[in-house]
CSV table of C-alpha atoms in Angstrom, one decimal:
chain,number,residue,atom,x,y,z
N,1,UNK,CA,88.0,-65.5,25.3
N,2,UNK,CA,85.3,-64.5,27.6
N,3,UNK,CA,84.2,-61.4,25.2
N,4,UNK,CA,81.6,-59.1,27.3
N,5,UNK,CA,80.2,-60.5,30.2
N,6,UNK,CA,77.4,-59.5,32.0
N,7,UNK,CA,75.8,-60.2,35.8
N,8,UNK,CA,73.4,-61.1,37.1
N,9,UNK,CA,71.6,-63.0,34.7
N,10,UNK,CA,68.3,-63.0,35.9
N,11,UNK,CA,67.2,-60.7,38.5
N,12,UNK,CA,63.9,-59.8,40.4
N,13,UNK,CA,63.4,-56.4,42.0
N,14,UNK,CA,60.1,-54.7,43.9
N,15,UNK,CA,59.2,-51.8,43.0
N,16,UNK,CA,61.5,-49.0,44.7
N,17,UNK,CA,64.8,-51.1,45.3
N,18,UNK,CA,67.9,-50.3,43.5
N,19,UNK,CA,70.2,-52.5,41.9
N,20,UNK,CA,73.4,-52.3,39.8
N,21,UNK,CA,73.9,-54.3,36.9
N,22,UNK,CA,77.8,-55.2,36.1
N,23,UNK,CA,79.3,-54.9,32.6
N,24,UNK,CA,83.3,-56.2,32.0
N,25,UNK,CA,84.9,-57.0,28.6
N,26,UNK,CA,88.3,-58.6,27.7
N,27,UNK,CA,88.5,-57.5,24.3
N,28,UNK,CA,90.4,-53.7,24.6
N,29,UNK,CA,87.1,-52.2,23.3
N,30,UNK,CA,87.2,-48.3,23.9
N,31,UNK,CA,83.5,-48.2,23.4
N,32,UNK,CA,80.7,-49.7,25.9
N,33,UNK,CA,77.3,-49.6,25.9
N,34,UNK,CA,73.9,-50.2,27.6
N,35,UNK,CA,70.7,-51.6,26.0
N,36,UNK,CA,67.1,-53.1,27.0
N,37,UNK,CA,65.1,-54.9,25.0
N,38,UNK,CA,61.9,-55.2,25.1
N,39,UNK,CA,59.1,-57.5,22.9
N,40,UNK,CA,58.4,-55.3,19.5
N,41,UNK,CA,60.5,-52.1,20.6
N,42,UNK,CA,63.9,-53.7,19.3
N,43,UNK,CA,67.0,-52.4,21.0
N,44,UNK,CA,66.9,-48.7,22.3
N,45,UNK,CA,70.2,-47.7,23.9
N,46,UNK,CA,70.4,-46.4,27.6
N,47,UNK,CA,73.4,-44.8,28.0
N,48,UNK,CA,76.9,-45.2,26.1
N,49,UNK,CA,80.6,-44.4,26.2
N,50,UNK,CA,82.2,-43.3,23.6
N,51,UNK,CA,85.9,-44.1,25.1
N,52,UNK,CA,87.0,-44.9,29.0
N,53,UNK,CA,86.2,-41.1,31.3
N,54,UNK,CA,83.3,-40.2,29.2
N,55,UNK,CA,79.2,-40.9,29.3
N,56,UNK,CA,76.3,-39.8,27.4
N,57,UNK,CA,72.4,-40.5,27.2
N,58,UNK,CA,70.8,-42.3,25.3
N,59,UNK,CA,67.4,-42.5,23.7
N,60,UNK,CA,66.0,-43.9,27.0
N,61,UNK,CA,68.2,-42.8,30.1
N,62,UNK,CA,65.7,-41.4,32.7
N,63,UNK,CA,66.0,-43.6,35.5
N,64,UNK,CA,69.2,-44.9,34.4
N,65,UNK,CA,72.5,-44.0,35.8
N,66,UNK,CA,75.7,-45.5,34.3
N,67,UNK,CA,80.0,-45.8,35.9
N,68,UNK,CA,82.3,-46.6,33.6
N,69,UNK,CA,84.8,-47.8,36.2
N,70,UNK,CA,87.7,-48.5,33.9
N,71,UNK,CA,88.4,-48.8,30.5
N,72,UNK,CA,87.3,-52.7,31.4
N,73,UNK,CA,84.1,-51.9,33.2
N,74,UNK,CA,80.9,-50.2,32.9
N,75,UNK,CA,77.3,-50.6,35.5
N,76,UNK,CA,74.3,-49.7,34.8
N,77,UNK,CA,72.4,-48.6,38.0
N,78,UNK,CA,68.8,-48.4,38.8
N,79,UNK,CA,68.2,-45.6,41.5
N,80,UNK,CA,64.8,-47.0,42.6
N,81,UNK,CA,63.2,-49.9,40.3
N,82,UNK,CA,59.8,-49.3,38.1
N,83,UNK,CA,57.8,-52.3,36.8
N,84,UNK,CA,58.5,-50.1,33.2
N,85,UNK,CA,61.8,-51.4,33.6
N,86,UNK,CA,60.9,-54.9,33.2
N,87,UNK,CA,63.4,-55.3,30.5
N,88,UNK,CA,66.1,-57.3,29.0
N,89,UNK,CA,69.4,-55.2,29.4
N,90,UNK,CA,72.4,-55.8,27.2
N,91,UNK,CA,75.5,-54.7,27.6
N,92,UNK,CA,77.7,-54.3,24.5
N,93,UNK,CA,81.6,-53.2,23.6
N,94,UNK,CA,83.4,-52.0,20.7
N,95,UNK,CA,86.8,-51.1,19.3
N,96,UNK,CA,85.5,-47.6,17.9
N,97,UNK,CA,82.3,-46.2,18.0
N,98,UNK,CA,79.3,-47.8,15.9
N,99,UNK,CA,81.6,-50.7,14.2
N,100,UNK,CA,81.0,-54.4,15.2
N,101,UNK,CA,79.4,-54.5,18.5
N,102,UNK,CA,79.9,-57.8,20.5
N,103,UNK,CA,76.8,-58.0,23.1
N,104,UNK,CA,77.0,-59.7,26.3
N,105,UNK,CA,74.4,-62.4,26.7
N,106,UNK,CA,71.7,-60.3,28.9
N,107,UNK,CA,70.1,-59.4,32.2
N,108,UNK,CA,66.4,-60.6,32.4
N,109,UNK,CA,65.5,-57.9,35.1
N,110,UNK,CA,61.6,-58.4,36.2
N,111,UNK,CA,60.2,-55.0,39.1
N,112,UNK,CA,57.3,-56.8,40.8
G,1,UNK,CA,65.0,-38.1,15.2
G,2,UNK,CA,66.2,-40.4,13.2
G,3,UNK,CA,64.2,-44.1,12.2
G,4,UNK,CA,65.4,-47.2,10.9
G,5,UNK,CA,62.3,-49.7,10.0
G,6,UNK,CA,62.8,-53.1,9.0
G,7,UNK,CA,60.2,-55.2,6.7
G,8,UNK,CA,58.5,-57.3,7.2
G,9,UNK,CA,58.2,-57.9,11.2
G,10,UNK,CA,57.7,-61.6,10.7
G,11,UNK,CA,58.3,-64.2,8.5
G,12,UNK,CA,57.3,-67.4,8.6
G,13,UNK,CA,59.1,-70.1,5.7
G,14,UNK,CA,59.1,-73.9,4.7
G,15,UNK,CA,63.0,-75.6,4.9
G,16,UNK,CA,64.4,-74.9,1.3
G,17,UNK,CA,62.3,-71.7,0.5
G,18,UNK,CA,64.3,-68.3,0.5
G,19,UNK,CA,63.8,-65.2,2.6
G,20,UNK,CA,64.6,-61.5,2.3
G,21,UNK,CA,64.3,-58.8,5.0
G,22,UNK,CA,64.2,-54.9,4.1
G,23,UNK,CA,65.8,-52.4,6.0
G,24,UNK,CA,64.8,-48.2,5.3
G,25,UNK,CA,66.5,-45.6,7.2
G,26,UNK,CA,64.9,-41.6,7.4
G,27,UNK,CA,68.6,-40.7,7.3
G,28,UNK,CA,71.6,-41.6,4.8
G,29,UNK,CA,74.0,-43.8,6.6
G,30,UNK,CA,77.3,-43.6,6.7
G,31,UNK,CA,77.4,-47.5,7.2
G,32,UNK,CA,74.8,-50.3,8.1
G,33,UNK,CA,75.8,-53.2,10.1
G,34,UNK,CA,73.4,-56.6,10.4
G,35,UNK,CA,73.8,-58.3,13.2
G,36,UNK,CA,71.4,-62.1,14.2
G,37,UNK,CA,69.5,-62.5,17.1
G,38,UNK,CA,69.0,-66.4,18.4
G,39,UNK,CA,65.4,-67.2,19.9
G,40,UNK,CA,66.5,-66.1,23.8
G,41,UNK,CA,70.0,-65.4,22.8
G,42,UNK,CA,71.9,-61.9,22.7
G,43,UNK,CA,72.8,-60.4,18.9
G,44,UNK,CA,75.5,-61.3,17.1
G,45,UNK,CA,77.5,-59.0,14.7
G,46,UNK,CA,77.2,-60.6,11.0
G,47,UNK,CA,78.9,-58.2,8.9
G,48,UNK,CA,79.0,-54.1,8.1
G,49,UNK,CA,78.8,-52.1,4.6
G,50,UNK,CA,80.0,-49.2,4.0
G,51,UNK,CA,80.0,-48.1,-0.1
G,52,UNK,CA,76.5,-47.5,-2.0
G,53,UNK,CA,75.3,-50.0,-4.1
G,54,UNK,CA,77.9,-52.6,-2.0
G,55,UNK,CA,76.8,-56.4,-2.3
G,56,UNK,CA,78.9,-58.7,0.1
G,57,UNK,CA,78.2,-62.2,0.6
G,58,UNK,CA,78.6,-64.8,3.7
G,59,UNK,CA,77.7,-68.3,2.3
G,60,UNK,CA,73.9,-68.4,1.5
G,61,UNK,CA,73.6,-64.9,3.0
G,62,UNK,CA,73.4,-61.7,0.9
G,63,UNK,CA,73.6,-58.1,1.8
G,64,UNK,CA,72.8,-55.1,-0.1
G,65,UNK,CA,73.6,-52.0,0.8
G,66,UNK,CA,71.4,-49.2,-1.5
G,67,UNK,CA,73.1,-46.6,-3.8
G,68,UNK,CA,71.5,-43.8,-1.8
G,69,UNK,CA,72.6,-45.4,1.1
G,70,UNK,CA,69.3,-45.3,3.0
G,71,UNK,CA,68.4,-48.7,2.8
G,72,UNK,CA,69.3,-52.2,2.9
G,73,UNK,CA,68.4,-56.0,2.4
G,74,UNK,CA,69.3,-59.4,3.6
G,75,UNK,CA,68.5,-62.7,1.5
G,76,UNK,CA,69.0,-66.0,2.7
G,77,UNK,CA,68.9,-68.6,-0.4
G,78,UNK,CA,67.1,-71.9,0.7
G,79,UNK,CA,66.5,-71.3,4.3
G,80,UNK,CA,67.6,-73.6,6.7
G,81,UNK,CA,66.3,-74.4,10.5
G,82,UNK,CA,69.7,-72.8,11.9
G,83,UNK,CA,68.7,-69.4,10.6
G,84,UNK,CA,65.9,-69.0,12.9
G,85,UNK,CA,65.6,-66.3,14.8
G,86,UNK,CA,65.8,-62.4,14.3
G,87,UNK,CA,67.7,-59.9,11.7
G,88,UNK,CA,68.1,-56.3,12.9
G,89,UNK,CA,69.7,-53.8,10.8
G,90,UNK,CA,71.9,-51.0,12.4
G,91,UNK,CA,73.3,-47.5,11.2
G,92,UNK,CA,74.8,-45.0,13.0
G,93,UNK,CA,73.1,-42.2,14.3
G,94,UNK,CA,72.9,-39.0,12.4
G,95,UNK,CA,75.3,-36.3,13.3
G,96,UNK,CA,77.3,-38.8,15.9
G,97,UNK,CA,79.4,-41.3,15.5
G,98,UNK,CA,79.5,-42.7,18.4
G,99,UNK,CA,76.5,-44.6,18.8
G,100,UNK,CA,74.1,-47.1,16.5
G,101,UNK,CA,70.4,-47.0,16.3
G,102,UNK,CA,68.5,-50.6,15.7
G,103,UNK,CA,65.9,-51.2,13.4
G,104,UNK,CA,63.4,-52.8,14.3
G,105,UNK,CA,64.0,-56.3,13.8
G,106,UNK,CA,62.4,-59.3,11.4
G,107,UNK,CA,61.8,-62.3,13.0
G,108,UNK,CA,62.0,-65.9,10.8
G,109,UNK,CA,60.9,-69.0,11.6
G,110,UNK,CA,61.6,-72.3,9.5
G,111,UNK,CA,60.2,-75.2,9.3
G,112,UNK,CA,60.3,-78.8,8.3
């Protein structure tokens, strides 16, 4: 079982260029979200959805815009890319909402 | 809005010695989840409890959950090297259920 899986895995961007980063799970989840993680802040959450057709902020969404593609699928895009959002992004999935998340293993984005 | 703070940030312990990590919410929680964090690895869902004053235990792992369901503790009886790395704490937001917040995270270290 591949569980959540997550691409690219390590990505630099300049400042200004846009980039999507791509979000698939195997596991039936209804529920995906997006993460970044960054040294002493913990995990804040991006944007989420609750069940496949449906999106909602986060606690950090502004420069953030998320698809959710399929019930399978959901990218997190980054219109034009700040040095703030030097970050490690996870992508997680669950059956219902807030029970047992299973995390993909990361994106290590660096904006230069 | 709503905080969940864990205690202490850091902890550093000798092979054999225990370890406890504290986790306070601002809210009451409907549930808290723990989940383990692996030095450069992605979290990893360890268990969820739901009743006040619940106790559940996973080997040399123990988890509390308090009887006014606002806090929270983990205790790992004679530490080994394999549980280095970092506890987070998780509850869901208040007045949603569809989304967790973090706390923020105790890191341990174990040595020889």
């Amino acid at each position: 079982n591949a569980g959540v899986t997550q691409t690219p895995k390590f990505q630099v961007l300049k400042t200004g260029q846009s980039m999507t980063l791509q979000c698939a799970q195997d596991m039936n989840h209804n529920s995906m979200y997006w993460y970044r993680q960054d040294p002493g802040m913990g995990l804040r959450l991006i944007y989420y959805s609750a069940s496949e057709g449906t999106t909602d902020k986060g606690e950090v969404p502004n420069g953030y815009n998320v698809s959710r593609l399929n019930k399978r699928e959901f990218s997190l895009r980054l219109e034009s890319a700040a040095p703030s959002q030097t970050s490690v992004y996870f992508c997680a999935s669950s059956e219902v909402p807030t029970y047992g998340y299973t995390f993909g293993s990361g994106t290590r984005l660096t904006v230069v | 809005g709503q905080q969940v703070m864990q205690i202490p940030q850091y902890q550093h312990v000798q092979e054999g010695e225990d370890f406890t990590t504290y986790c306070n919410s601002s809210t009451t929680l409907s549930n808290i989840q723990w989940y383990k964090q692996r030095p450069g690895g992605h979290p990893v869902f360890l268990i969820q409890l739901v009743k006040s004053g619940e106790v559940k235990k996973q080997k040399r792992l123990t988890f509390q959950f308090g009887e006014a369901k606002k806090n929270s503790s983990l205790h790992i009886t004679a530490t080994q090297t394999t549980d280095v790395g970092t506890y987070f704490c998780a509850g869901p937001q208040t007045g949603t259920a569809s989304k967790l917040t973090f706390g923020t995270g105790t890191r341990l270290q174990v040595t020889l």
